[in-house]
Structure formats: C-alpha cells, structure tokens
Amino acid sequence: GENVEQHPSTLSVQEGDSAVIKCTYSDSASNYFPWYKQELGKGPQLIIDIRSNVGEKKDQRIAVTLNKTAKHFSLHITETQPEDSAVYFCAASRISGGYNKLIFGAGTRLAVHP
Amino acid sequence: NAGVTQTPKFRVLKTGQSMTLLCAQDMNHEYMYWYRQDPGMGLRLIHYSVGEGTTAKGEVPDGYNVSRLKKQNFLLGLESAAPSQTSVYFCASNQPGEDTQYFGPGTRLTVL
C-alpha cells in the first residue's frame, strides 16, 4: 500500500546549525508534498509545501527539495533557533475519491539546544 | 475566525463507554476529516466528508462512526470504546481543489 517513510525519528542540533529531515514515498501518483510542524499540545500547522512540477522551494530559513525520480523529498532548516523545536511531519498526497488523500510520515522530533 | 475547533480537549473513558467528539470550522470548508495520531505512526485517516450529509471511510474506520448534518460540524462517535482507541484525535478541513488541510488543536482520549 501507499506509505511515507521519514528519517530521522529524532534530531538534536545546536542553535545556529542546520537540520535536514528526509522522506521517501511509494505512490508514484503523488503530486503534492506538504510539511507540517506540530508544537506541544497543538495541532499540525503547514510550514511549507511543494508540488510535483517544482524541484525546490524556499521560504526564509526553510527549504524543501523534491526528487520525483527517486521519490524522495527533504526539509532543510538553516540557522536553527530554539523555537524551531517541535515535531515535523512530511506527507505525500494525490487526488483520491474527490479529495486530496494525505499519507503522513511518522514524524521527526527536532530539539534545538541554545 | 476561530478556524478549526475541537471539543473536548481531554477525555478519559472506561472500556465499553460511548462518546462523541465534535469538530467545528468557520471557514465554510466543504471537506472535513478525522485523523488519529499514535506514537511513531504519524496521522492516519479515520473518516472524511466531502460535503454536508456525506461521509466516507478512511484508512482506519473500524470502531468509529461519523456524521455531517451541518456543513460546519463533523462528529466522530465511539459506540463502545476500547483501549486500542486511546489516541490523540485531530480534525481537519479544506476546500475542493485546495491541497492544504487546516488542523484543529486535537482531543486526547484515554480508554481504561
């Protein structure tokens, strides 16, 4: 079946360092790849997304890259700050039954130490 | 705009009890979803709705029922709760053609 694998499950960095989270997906029909940030006690919030016709997208300190041939995509956070500490989820999506079916990775717990 | 809200925030049930989780959105979204989040497993879709009066099964529907009597509300019911349903439940919504889903703050449910 469809699945998304996400690595690493935990990531610890020093403030100012970069953090990279990687995901691979199995459904070649997937065409939309969002990244969500979940802070403690809150619901997931979209931080960046990329569509299959684009290889890279950047928003300030956050960037996402997509390799459709290899079916993997990555989240890059530069100049990390303590407020970046959270659980990050990747997802892959395609249209199914009239809606965008999201398949989530298992999540990465990022800790940024001052 | 409050966005997506969920009631209650926390709940403890005994095995066999029933309860209903309420999701409300004020963004006039057509599509609504219920997910469960378990450690190490990400979010999995339980049921979804593409409009008022319609519902459909997701990836893990067993043991749950849903209703969408009003466009702004999506209810998730547990008729006879089991310990395996201990989880954090999230509701989400979006519009047709919109890729992004907007999530509520979650309900933490414990079944003893």
JSON list of N, CA and C in Angstrom, two decimals, chain B residues 24-93:
[
{"chain": "B", "resi": 24, "resn": "ALA", "atom": "N", "xyz": [-15.68, 21.66, 14.72]},
{"chain": "B", "resi": 24, "resn": "ALA", "atom": "CA", "xyz": [-16.39, 22.77, 14.08]},
{"chain": "B", "resi": 24, "resn": "ALA", "atom": "C", "xyz": [-15.39, 23.65, 13.34]},
{"chain": "B", "resi": 25, "resn": "GLN", "atom": "N", "xyz": [-15.79, 24.12, 12.14]},
{"chain": "B", "resi": 25, "resn": "GLN", "atom": "CA", "xyz": [-14.94, 25.04, 11.38]},
{"chain": "B", "resi": 25, "resn": "GLN", "atom": "C", "xyz": [-15.79, 26.20, 10.87]},
{"chain": "B", "resi": 26, "resn": "ASP", "atom": "N", "xyz": [-15.17, 27.38, 10.88]},
{"chain": "B", "resi": 26, "resn": "ASP", "atom": "CA", "xyz": [-15.90, 28.60, 10.48]},
{"chain": "B", "resi": 26, "resn": "ASP", "atom": "C", "xyz": [-15.35, 29.16, 9.18]},
{"chain": "B", "resi": 27, "resn": "MET", "atom": "N", "xyz": [-14.72, 28.31, 8.37]},
{"chain": "B", "resi": 27, "resn": "MET", "atom": "CA", "xyz": [-14.11, 28.76, 7.11]},
{"chain": "B", "resi": 27, "resn": "MET", "atom": "C", "xyz": [-14.95, 28.36, 5.90]},
{"chain": "B", "resi": 28, "resn": "ASN", "atom": "N", "xyz": [-16.15, 27.83, 6.15]},
{"chain": "B", "resi": 28, "resn": "ASN", "atom": "CA", "xyz": [-17.06, 27.42, 5.09]},
{"chain": "B", "resi": 28, "resn": "ASN", "atom": "C", "xyz": [-16.46, 26.33, 4.19]},
{"chain": "B", "resi": 29, "resn": "HIS", "atom": "N", "xyz": [-15.62, 25.49, 4.80]},
{"chain": "B", "resi": 29, "resn": "HIS", "atom": "CA", "xyz": [-14.98, 24.43, 4.03]},
{"chain": "B", "resi": 29, "resn": "HIS", "atom": "C", "xyz": [-15.94, 23.29, 3.73]},
{"chain": "B", "resi": 30, "resn": "GLU", "atom": "N", "xyz": [-15.83, 22.73, 2.50]},
{"chain": "B", "resi": 30, "resn": "GLU", "atom": "CA", "xyz": [-16.65, 21.60, 2.13]},
{"chain": "B", "resi": 30, "resn": "GLU", "atom": "C", "xyz": [-16.13, 20.29, 2.72]},
{"chain": "B", "resi": 31, "resn": "TYR", "atom": "N", "xyz": [-14.81, 20.14, 2.72]},
{"chain": "B", "resi": 31, "resn": "TYR", "atom": "CA", "xyz": [-14.22, 18.87, 3.10]},
{"chain": "B", "resi": 31, "resn": "TYR", "atom": "C", "xyz": [-13.80, 18.90, 4.57]},
{"chain": "B", "resi": 32, "resn": "MET", "atom": "N", "xyz": [-14.08, 17.80, 5.27]},
{"chain": "B", "resi": 32, "resn": "MET", "atom": "CA", "xyz": [-13.64, 17.67, 6.65]},
{"chain": "B", "resi": 32, "resn": "MET", "atom": "C", "xyz": [-13.13, 16.26, 6.90]},
{"chain": "B", "resi": 33, "resn": "TYR", "atom": "N", "xyz": [-12.21, 16.13, 7.86]},
{"chain": "B", "resi": 33, "resn": "TYR", "atom": "CA", "xyz": [-11.51, 14.86, 8.07]},
{"chain": "B", "resi": 33, "resn": "TYR", "atom": "C", "xyz": [-11.34, 14.60, 9.57]},
{"chain": "B", "resi": 34, "resn": "TRP", "atom": "N", "xyz": [-11.32, 13.32, 9.93]},
{"chain": "B", "resi": 34, "resn": "TRP", "atom": "CA", "xyz": [-10.90, 12.92, 11.26]},
{"chain": "B", "resi": 34, "resn": "TRP", "atom": "C", "xyz": [-9.68, 12.00, 11.14]},
{"chain": "B", "resi": 35, "resn": "TYR", "atom": "N", "xyz": [-8.62, 12.35, 11.91]},
{"chain": "B", "resi": 35, "resn": "TYR", "atom": "CA", "xyz": [-7.40, 11.55, 11.97]},
{"chain": "B", "resi": 35, "resn": "TYR", "atom": "C", "xyz": [-7.17, 11.12, 13.41]},
{"chain": "B", "resi": 36, "resn": "ARG", "atom": "N", "xyz": [-6.40, 10.05, 13.55]},
{"chain": "B", "resi": 36, "resn": "ARG", "atom": "CA", "xyz": [-5.87, 9.71, 14.85]},
{"chain": "B", "resi": 36, "resn": "ARG", "atom": "C", "xyz": [-4.34, 9.71, 14.77]},
{"chain": "B", "resi": 37, "resn": "GLN", "atom": "N", "xyz": [-3.72, 10.11, 15.88]},
{"chain": "B", "resi": 37, "resn": "GLN", "atom": "CA", "xyz": [-2.26, 10.19, 15.93]},
{"chain": "B", "resi": 37, "resn": "GLN", "atom": "C", "xyz": [-1.75, 9.31, 17.06]},
{"chain": "B", "resi": 38, "resn": "ASP", "atom": "N", "xyz": [-0.94, 8.34, 16.70]},
{"chain": "B", "resi": 38, "resn": "ASP", "atom": "CA", "xyz": [-0.35, 7.43, 17.67]},
{"chain": "B", "resi": 38, "resn": "ASP", "atom": "C", "xyz": [1.16, 7.53, 17.60]},
{"chain": "B", "resi": 39, "resn": "PRO", "atom": "N", "xyz": [1.84, 7.29, 18.73]},
{"chain": "B", "resi": 39, "resn": "PRO", "atom": "CA", "xyz": [3.31, 7.43, 18.76]},
{"chain": "B", "resi": 39, "resn": "PRO", "atom": "C", "xyz": [3.98, 6.60, 17.67]},
{"chain": "B", "resi": 40, "resn": "GLY", "atom": "N", "xyz": [4.88, 7.25, 16.94]},
{"chain": "B", "resi": 40, "resn": "GLY", "atom": "CA", "xyz": [5.65, 6.54, 15.92]},
{"chain": "B", "resi": 40, "resn": "GLY", "atom": "C", "xyz": [4.88, 6.17, 14.67]},
{"chain": "B", "resi": 41, "resn": "MET", "atom": "N", "xyz": [3.64, 6.69, 14.53]},
{"chain": "B", "resi": 41, "resn": "MET", "atom": "CA", "xyz": [2.84, 6.27, 13.37]},
{"chain": "B", "resi": 41, "resn": "MET", "atom": "C", "xyz": [2.28, 7.43, 12.56]},
{"chain": "B", "resi": 42, "resn": "GLY", "atom": "N", "xyz": [2.61, 8.65, 12.92]},
{"chain": "B", "resi": 42, "resn": "GLY", "atom": "CA", "xyz": [2.07, 9.78, 12.17]},
{"chain": "B", "resi": 42, "resn": "GLY", "atom": "C", "xyz": [0.57, 9.88, 12.35]},
{"chain": "B", "resi": 43, "resn": "LEU", "atom": "N", "xyz": [-0.09, 10.49, 11.40]},
{"chain": "B", "resi": 43, "resn": "LEU", "atom": "CA", "xyz": [-1.55, 10.65, 11.43]},
{"chain": "B", "resi": 43, "resn": "LEU", "atom": "C", "xyz": [-2.19, 9.70, 10.43]},
{"chain": "B", "resi": 44, "resn": "ARG", "atom": "N", "xyz": [-3.26, 9.05, 10.86]},
{"chain": "B", "resi": 44, "resn": "ARG", "atom": "CA", "xyz": [-3.98, 8.14, 9.98]},
{"chain": "B", "resi": 44, "resn": "ARG", "atom": "C", "xyz": [-5.43, 8.56, 9.86]},
{"chain": "B", "resi": 45, "resn": "LEU", "atom": "N", "xyz": [-5.96, 8.52, 8.65]},
{"chain": "B", "resi": 45, "resn": "LEU", "atom": "CA", "xyz": [-7.31, 8.99, 8.38]},
{"chain": "B", "resi": 45, "resn": "LEU", "atom": "C", "xyz": [-8.35, 7.98, 8.82]},
{"chain": "B", "resi": 46, "resn": "ILE", "atom": "N", "xyz": [-9.32, 8.43, 9.63]},
{"chain": "B", "resi": 46, "resn": "ILE", "atom": "CA", "xyz": [-10.37, 7.55, 10.12]},
{"chain": "B", "resi": 46, "resn": "ILE", "atom": "C", "xyz": [-11.58, 7.59, 9.18]},
{"chain": "B", "resi": 47, "resn": "HIS", "atom": "N", "xyz": [-12.16, 8.77, 9.04]},
{"chain": "B", "resi": 47, "resn": "HIS", "atom": "CA", "xyz": [-13.29, 9.03, 8.14]},
{"chain": "B", "resi": 47, "resn": "HIS", "atom": "C", "xyz": [-13.13, 10.44, 7.57]},
{"chain": "B", "resi": 48, "resn": "TYR", "atom": "N", "xyz": [-13.83, 10.67, 6.47]},
{"chain": "B", "resi": 48, "resn": "TYR", "atom": "CA", "xyz": [-13.83, 12.00, 5.92]},
{"chain": "B", "resi": 48, "resn": "TYR", "atom": "C", "xyz": [-15.19, 12.31, 5.30]},
{"chain": "B", "resi": 49, "resn": "SER", "atom": "N", "xyz": [-15.38, 13.59, 4.97]},
{"chain": "B", "resi": 49, "resn": "SER", "atom": "CA", "xyz": [-16.64, 14.03, 4.38]},
{"chain": "B", "resi": 49, "resn": "SER", "atom": "C", "xyz": [-16.35, 15.07, 3.30]},
{"chain": "B", "resi": 50, "resn": "VAL", "atom": "N", "xyz": [-16.98, 14.90, 2.15]},
{"chain": "B", "resi": 50, "resn": "VAL", "atom": "CA", "xyz": [-16.77, 15.86, 1.06]},
{"chain": "B", "resi": 50, "resn": "VAL", "atom": "C", "xyz": [-17.94, 16.83, 0.94]},
{"chain": "B", "resi": 51, "resn": "GLY", "atom": "N", "xyz": [-18.85, 16.81, 1.91]},
{"chain": "B", "resi": 51, "resn": "GLY", "atom": "CA", "xyz": [-19.94, 17.76, 1.90]},
{"chain": "B", "resi": 51, "resn": "GLY", "atom": "C", "xyz": [-20.99, 17.40, 2.93]},
{"chain": "B", "resi": 52, "resn": "GLU", "atom": "N", "xyz": [-21.85, 18.36, 3.22]},
{"chain": "B", "resi": 52, "resn": "GLU", "atom": "CA", "xyz": [-22.93, 18.13, 4.18]},
{"chain": "B", "resi": 52, "resn": "GLU", "atom": "C", "xyz": [-23.74, 16.91, 3.81]},
{"chain": "B", "resi": 53, "resn": "GLY", "atom": "N", "xyz": [-23.96, 16.03, 4.78]},
{"chain": "B", "resi": 53, "resn": "GLY", "atom": "CA", "xyz": [-24.77, 14.84, 4.54]},
{"chain": "B", "resi": 53, "resn": "GLY", "atom": "C", "xyz": [-24.02, 13.67, 3.93]},
{"chain": "B", "resi": 54, "resn": "THR", "atom": "N", "xyz": [-22.73, 13.83, 3.67]},
{"chain": "B", "resi": 54, "resn": "THR", "atom": "CA", "xyz": [-21.93, 12.74, 3.08]},
{"chain": "B", "resi": 54, "resn": "THR", "atom": "C", "xyz": [-20.77, 12.38, 3.99]},
{"chain": "B", "resi": 55, "resn": "THR", "atom": "N", "xyz": [-20.48, 11.08, 4.08]},
{"chain": "B", "resi": 55, "resn": "THR", "atom": "CA", "xyz": [-19.30, 10.63, 4.82]},
{"chain": "B", "resi": 55, "resn": "THR", "atom": "C", "xyz": [-18.70, 9.43, 4.09]},
{"chain": "B", "resi": 56, "resn": "ALA", "atom": "N", "xyz": [-17.44, 9.15, 4.37]},
{"chain": "B", "resi": 56, "resn": "ALA", "atom": "CA", "xyz": [-16.77, 8.01, 3.74]},
{"chain": "B", "resi": 56, "resn": "ALA", "atom": "C", "xyz": [-15.68, 7.49, 4.66]},
{"chain": "B", "resi": 57, "resn": "LYS", "atom": "N", "xyz": [-15.33, 6.21, 4.48]},
{"chain": "B", "resi": 57, "resn": "LYS", "atom": "CA", "xyz": [-14.32, 5.58, 5.32]},
{"chain": "B", "resi": 57, "resn": "LYS", "atom": "C", "xyz": [-12.92, 5.96, 4.85]},
{"chain": "B", "resi": 58, "resn": "GLY", "atom": "N", "xyz": [-12.04, 6.11, 5.83]},
{"chain": "B", "resi": 58, "resn": "GLY", "atom": "CA", "xyz": [-10.64, 6.35, 5.54]},
{"chain": "B", "resi": 58, "resn": "GLY", "atom": "C", "xyz": [-9.84, 5.08, 5.73]},
{"chain": "B", "resi": 59, "resn": "GLU", "atom": "N", "xyz": [-8.64, 5.25, 6.25]},
{"chain": "B", "resi": 59, "resn": "GLU", "atom": "CA", "xyz": [-7.70, 4.14, 6.38]},
{"chain": "B", "resi": 59, "resn": "GLU", "atom": "C", "xyz": [-8.01, 3.22, 7.57]},
{"chain": "B", "resi": 60, "resn": "VAL", "atom": "N", "xyz": [-8.49, 3.80, 8.70]},
{"chain": "B", "resi": 60, "resn": "VAL", "atom": "CA", "xyz": [-8.71, 3.03, 9.92]},
{"chain": "B", "resi": 60, "resn": "VAL", "atom": "C", "xyz": [-10.10, 3.33, 10.49]},
{"chain": "B", "resi": 61, "resn": "PRO", "atom": "N", "xyz": [-11.20, 2.94, 9.80]},
{"chain": "B", "resi": 61, "resn": "PRO", "atom": "CA", "xyz": [-12.54, 3.34, 10.24]},
{"chain": "B", "resi": 61, "resn": "PRO", "atom": "C", "xyz": [-13.19, 2.47, 11.31]},
{"chain": "B", "resi": 62, "resn": "ASP", "atom": "N", "xyz": [-12.66, 1.27, 11.53]},
{"chain": "B", "resi": 62, "resn": "ASP", "atom": "CA", "xyz": [-13.35, 0.31, 12.41]},
{"chain": "B", "resi": 62, "resn": "ASP", "atom": "C", "xyz": [-13.46, 0.84, 13.84]},
{"chain": "B", "resi": 63, "resn": "GLY", "atom": "N", "xyz": [-14.69, 0.73, 14.40]},
{"chain": "B", "resi": 63, "resn": "GLY", "atom": "CA", "xyz": [-14.94, 1.16, 15.77]},
{"chain": "B", "resi": 63, "resn": "GLY", "atom": "C", "xyz": [-15.39, 2.60, 15.89]},
{"chain": "B", "resi": 64, "resn": "TYR", "atom": "N", "xyz": [-15.48, 3.30, 14.74]},
{"chain": "B", "resi": 64, "resn": "TYR", "atom": "CA", "xyz": [-15.87, 4.71, 14.73]},
{"chain": "B", "resi": 64, "resn": "TYR", "atom": "C", "xyz": [-17.04, 4.93, 13.78]},
{"chain": "B", "resi": 65, "resn": "ASN", "atom": "N", "xyz": [-17.89, 5.92, 14.12]},
{"chain": "B", "resi": 65, "resn": "ASN", "atom": "CA", "xyz": [-18.89, 6.38, 13.18]},
{"chain": "B", "resi": 65, "resn": "ASN", "atom": "C", "xyz": [-18.84, 7.90, 13.13]},
{"chain": "B", "resi": 66, "resn": "VAL", "atom": "N", "xyz": [-19.33, 8.46, 12.03]},
{"chain": "B", "resi": 66, "resn": "VAL", "atom": "CA", "xyz": [-19.28, 9.91, 11.85]},
{"chain": "B", "resi": 66, "resn": "VAL", "atom": "C", "xyz": [-20.60, 10.42, 11.30]},
{"chain": "B", "resi": 67, "resn": "SER", "atom": "N", "xyz": [-20.82, 11.71, 11.50]},
{"chain": "B", "resi": 67, "resn": "SER", "atom": "CA", "xyz": [-21.99, 12.35, 10.89]},
{"chain": "B", "resi": 67, "resn": "SER", "atom": "C", "xyz": [-21.65, 13.78, 10.53]},
{"chain": "B", "resi": 68, "resn": "ARG", "atom": "N", "xyz": [-22.25, 14.24, 9.43]},
{"chain": "B", "resi": 68, "resn": "ARG", "atom": "CA", "xyz": [-22.03, 15.62, 8.94]},
{"chain": "B", "resi": 68, "resn": "ARG", "atom": "C", "xyz": [-23.41, 16.20, 8.61]},
{"chain": "B", "resi": 69, "resn": "LEU", "atom": "N", "xyz": [-24.17, 16.50, 9.66]},
{"chain": "B", "resi": 69, "resn": "LEU", "atom": "CA", "xyz": [-25.52, 17.02, 9.48]},
{"chain": "B", "resi": 69, "resn": "LEU", "atom": "C", "xyz": [-25.51, 18.49, 9.09]},
{"chain": "B", "resi": 70, "resn": "LYS", "atom": "N", "xyz": [-24.48, 19.21, 9.54]},
{"chain": "B", "resi": 70, "resn": "LYS", "atom": "CA", "xyz": [-24.31, 20.61, 9.17]},
{"chain": "B", "resi": 70, "resn": "LYS", "atom": "C", "xyz": [-22.95, 20.79, 8.53]},
{"chain": "B", "resi": 71, "resn": "LYS", "atom": "N", "xyz": [-22.84, 21.69, 7.60]},
{"chain": "B", "resi": 71, "resn": "LYS", "atom": "CA", "xyz": [-21.60, 21.89, 6.86]},
{"chain": "B", "resi": 71, "resn": "LYS", "atom": "C", "xyz": [-20.44, 22.21, 7.80]},
{"chain": "B", "resi": 72, "resn": "GLN", "atom": "N", "xyz": [-20.69, 22.98, 8.84]},
{"chain": "B", "resi": 72, "resn": "GLN", "atom": "CA", "xyz": [-19.60, 23.43, 9.69]},
{"chain": "B", "resi": 72, "resn": "GLN", "atom": "C", "xyz": [-19.19, 22.43, 10.76]},
{"chain": "B", "resi": 73, "resn": "ASN", "atom": "N", "xyz": [-19.96, 21.34, 10.94]},
{"chain": "B", "resi": 73, "resn": "ASN", "atom": "CA", "xyz": [-19.68, 20.40, 12.02]},
{"chain": "B", "resi": 73, "resn": "ASN", "atom": "C", "xyz": [-19.43, 19.00, 11.49]},
{"chain": "B", "resi": 74, "resn": "PHE", "atom": "N", "xyz": [-18.48, 18.31, 12.13]},
{"chain": "B", "resi": 74, "resn": "PHE", "atom": "CA", "xyz": [-18.19, 16.92, 11.77]},
{"chain": "B", "resi": 74, "resn": "PHE", "atom": "C", "xyz": [-18.00, 16.17, 13.08]},
{"chain": "B", "resi": 75, "resn": "LEU", "atom": "N", "xyz": [-18.88, 15.21, 13.36]},
{"chain": "B", "resi": 75, "resn": "LEU", "atom": "CA", "xyz": [-18.87, 14.50, 14.62]},
{"chain": "B", "resi": 75, "resn": "LEU", "atom": "C", "xyz": [-18.25, 13.12, 14.46]},
{"chain": "B", "resi": 76, "resn": "LEU", "atom": "N", "xyz": [-17.43, 12.75, 15.43]},
{"chain": "B", "resi": 76, "resn": "LEU", "atom": "CA", "xyz": [-16.82, 11.41, 15.46]},
{"chain": "B", "resi": 76, "resn": "LEU", "atom": "C", "xyz": [-17.34, 10.68, 16.69]},
{"chain": "B", "resi": 77, "resn": "GLY", "atom": "N", "xyz": [-17.96, 9.51, 16.50]},
{"chain": "B", "resi": 77, "resn": "GLY", "atom": "CA", "xyz": [-18.53, 8.76, 17.58]},
{"chain": "B", "resi": 77, "resn": "GLY", "atom": "C", "xyz": [-17.81, 7.46, 17.85]},
{"chain": "B", "resi": 78, "resn": "LEU", "atom": "N", "xyz": [-17.70, 7.14, 19.14]},
{"chain": "B", "resi": 78, "resn": "LEU", "atom": "CA", "xyz": [-17.20, 5.83, 19.55]},
{"chain": "B", "resi": 78, "resn": "LEU", "atom": "C", "xyz": [-18.35, 5.17, 20.29]},
{"chain": "B", "resi": 79, "resn": "GLU", "atom": "N", "xyz": [-18.90, 4.11, 19.75]},
{"chain": "B", "resi": 79, "resn": "GLU", "atom": "CA", "xyz": [-20.08, 3.47, 20.36]},
{"chain": "B", "resi": 79, "resn": "GLU", "atom": "C", "xyz": [-19.71, 2.64, 21.58]},
{"chain": "B", "resi": 80, "resn": "SER", "atom": "N", "xyz": [-18.59, 1.94, 21.52]},
{"chain": "B", "resi": 80, "resn": "SER", "atom": "CA", "xyz": [-18.15, 1.09, 22.62]},
{"chain": "B", "resi": 80, "resn": "SER", "atom": "C", "xyz": [-16.62, 1.18, 22.67]},
{"chain": "B", "resi": 81, "resn": "ALA", "atom": "N", "xyz": [-16.13, 2.10, 23.49]},
{"chain": "B", "resi": 81, "resn": "ALA", "atom": "CA", "xyz": [-14.70, 2.41, 23.47]},
{"chain": "B", "resi": 81, "resn": "ALA", "atom": "C", "xyz": [-13.84, 1.23, 23.92]},
{"chain": "B", "resi": 82, "resn": "ALA", "atom": "N", "xyz": [-12.68, 1.10, 23.27]},
{"chain": "B", "resi": 82, "resn": "ALA", "atom": "CA", "xyz": [-11.71, 0.05, 23.59]},
{"chain": "B", "resi": 82, "resn": "ALA", "atom": "C", "xyz": [-10.36, 0.70, 23.88]},
{"chain": "B", "resi": 83, "resn": "PRO", "atom": "N", "xyz": [-9.52, 0.05, 24.69]},
{"chain": "B", "resi": 83, "resn": "PRO", "atom": "CA", "xyz": [-8.19, 0.64, 24.99]},
{"chain": "B", "resi": 83, "resn": "PRO", "atom": "C", "xyz": [-7.38, 0.95, 23.74]},
{"chain": "B", "resi": 84, "resn": "SER", "atom": "N", "xyz": [-7.60, 0.20, 22.65]},
{"chain": "B", "resi": 84, "resn": "SER", "atom": "CA", "xyz": [-6.87, 0.44, 21.40]},
{"chain": "B", "resi": 84, "resn": "SER", "atom": "C", "xyz": [-7.24, 1.79, 20.77]},
{"chain": "B", "resi": 85, "resn": "GLN", "atom": "N", "xyz": [-8.31, 2.40, 21.27]},
{"chain": "B", "resi": 85, "resn": "GLN", "atom": "CA", "xyz": [-8.72, 3.71, 20.74]},
{"chain": "B", "resi": 85, "resn": "GLN", "atom": "C", "xyz": [-8.12, 4.87, 21.55]},
{"chain": "B", "resi": 86, "resn": "THR", "atom": "N", "xyz": [-7.29, 4.55, 22.51]},
{"chain": "B", "resi": 86, "resn": "THR", "atom": "CA", "xyz": [-6.53, 5.58, 23.20]},
{"chain": "B", "resi": 86, "resn": "THR", "atom": "C", "xyz": [-5.61, 6.24, 22.19]},
{"chain": "B", "resi": 87, "resn": "SER", "atom": "N", "xyz": [-5.76, 7.55, 22.01]},
{"chain": "B", "resi": 87, "resn": "SER", "atom": "CA", "xyz": [-5.03, 8.23, 20.96]},
{"chain": "B", "resi": 87, "resn": "SER", "atom": "C", "xyz": [-5.28, 9.73, 21.08]},
{"chain": "B", "resi": 88, "resn": "VAL", "atom": "N", "xyz": [-4.64, 10.48, 20.21]},
{"chain": "B", "resi": 88, "resn": "VAL", "atom": "CA", "xyz": [-4.97, 11.90, 20.04]},
{"chain": "B", "resi": 88, "resn": "VAL", "atom": "C", "xyz": [-5.69, 12.04, 18.71]},
{"chain": "B", "resi": 89, "resn": "TYR", "atom": "N", "xyz": [-6.84, 12.67, 18.74]},
{"chain": "B", "resi": 89, "resn": "TYR", "atom": "CA", "xyz": [-7.69, 12.78, 17.56]},
{"chain": "B", "resi": 89, "resn": "TYR", "atom": "C", "xyz": [-7.66, 14.21, 17.03]},
{"chain": "B", "resi": 90, "resn": "PHE", "atom": "N", "xyz": [-7.42, 14.31, 15.72]},
{"chain": "B", "resi": 90, "resn": "PHE", "atom": "CA", "xyz": [-7.37, 15.61, 15.07]},
{"chain": "B", "resi": 90, "resn": "PHE", "atom": "C", "xyz": [-8.43, 15.69, 13.98]},
{"chain": "B", "resi": 91, "resn": "CYS", "atom": "N", "xyz": [-9.04, 16.84, 13.91]},
{"chain": "B", "resi": 91, "resn": "CYS", "atom": "CA", "xyz": [-9.96, 17.16, 12.83]},
{"chain": "B", "resi": 91, "resn": "CYS", "atom": "C", "xyz": [-9.27, 18.14, 11.89]},
{"chain": "B", "resi": 92, "resn": "ALA", "atom": "N", "xyz": [-9.60, 18.07, 10.62]},
{"chain": "B", "resi": 92, "resn": "ALA", "atom": "CA", "xyz": [-9.03, 18.98, 9.63]},
{"chain": "B", "resi": 92, "resn": "ALA", "atom": "C", "xyz": [-10.10, 19.34, 8.60]},
{"chain": "B", "resi": 93, "resn": "SER", "atom": "N", "xyz": [-9.86, 20.41, 7.87]},
{"chain": "B", "resi": 93, "resn": "SER", "atom": "CA", "xyz": [-10.81, 20.80, 6.83]},
{"chain": "B", "resi": 93, "resn": "SER", "atom": "C", "xyz": [-10.09, 21.52, 5.71]}
]
